[in-house]
Coordinates of C-alpha atoms in Angstrom, one line a residue:
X107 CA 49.6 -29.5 -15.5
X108 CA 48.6 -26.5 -13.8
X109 CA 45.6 -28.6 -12.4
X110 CA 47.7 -30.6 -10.4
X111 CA 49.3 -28.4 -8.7
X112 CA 46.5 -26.7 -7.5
X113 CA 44.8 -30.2 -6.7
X114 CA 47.9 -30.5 -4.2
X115 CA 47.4 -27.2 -3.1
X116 CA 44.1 -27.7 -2.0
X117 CA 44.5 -31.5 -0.4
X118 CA 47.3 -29.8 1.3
X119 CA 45.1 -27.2 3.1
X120 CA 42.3 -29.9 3.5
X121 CA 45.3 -32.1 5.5
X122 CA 46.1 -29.4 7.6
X123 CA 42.9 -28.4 8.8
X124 CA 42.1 -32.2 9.8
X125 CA 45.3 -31.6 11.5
X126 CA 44.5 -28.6 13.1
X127 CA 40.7 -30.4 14.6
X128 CA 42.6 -33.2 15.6
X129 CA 45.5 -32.1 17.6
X130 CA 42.4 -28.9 18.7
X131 CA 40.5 -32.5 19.8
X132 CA 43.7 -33.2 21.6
X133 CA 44.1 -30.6 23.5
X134 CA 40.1 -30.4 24.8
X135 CA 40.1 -33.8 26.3
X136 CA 38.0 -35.7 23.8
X137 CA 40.5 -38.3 23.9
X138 CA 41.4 -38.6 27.7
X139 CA 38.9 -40.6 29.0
X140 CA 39.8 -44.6 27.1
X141 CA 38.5 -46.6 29.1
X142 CA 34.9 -46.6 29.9
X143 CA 33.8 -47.2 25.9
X144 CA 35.3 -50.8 26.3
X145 CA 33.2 -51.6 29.6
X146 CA 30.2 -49.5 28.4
X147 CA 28.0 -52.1 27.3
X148 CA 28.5 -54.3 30.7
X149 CA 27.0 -51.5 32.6
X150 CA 23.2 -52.3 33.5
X151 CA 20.7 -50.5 32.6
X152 CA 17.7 -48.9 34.7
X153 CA 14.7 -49.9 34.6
X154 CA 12.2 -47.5 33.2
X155 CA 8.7 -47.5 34.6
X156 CA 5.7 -48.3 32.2
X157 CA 3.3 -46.0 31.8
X158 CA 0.0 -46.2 33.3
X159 CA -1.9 -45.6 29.8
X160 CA -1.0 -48.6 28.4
X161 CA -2.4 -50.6 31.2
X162 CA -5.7 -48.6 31.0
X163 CA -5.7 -49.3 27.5
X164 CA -5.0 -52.5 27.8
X165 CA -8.0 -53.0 30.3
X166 CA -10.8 -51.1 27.7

């Protein structure tokens, strides 16, 4: 019996600490900015240049 009231005890303290990040998350803007991850993947890319050594590889 005693085992379950330290098992609550500890979940407890385990909620409350999730609590504490979250509302600490909160507070530091990590949740301000909700709309750029839903138009994220319609931005395009840039183009990255290929390097010269494959070419030359390529060539050999």
């Amino acid at each position: 019996m005693s085992i379950i009231f330290m098992l609550t005890g500890v979940s407890l303290l385990l909620a409350i600490g999730f609590l504490g990040a979250f509302l600490w998350a909160i507070r530091n803007g990590q949740y301000e900015d909700d709309y750029t991850p839903s138009v994220r993947m319609l931005f395009e890319d840039s183009k990255k240049e290929k390097k010269s050594n494959e070419n030359k590889n390529q060539k050999q």
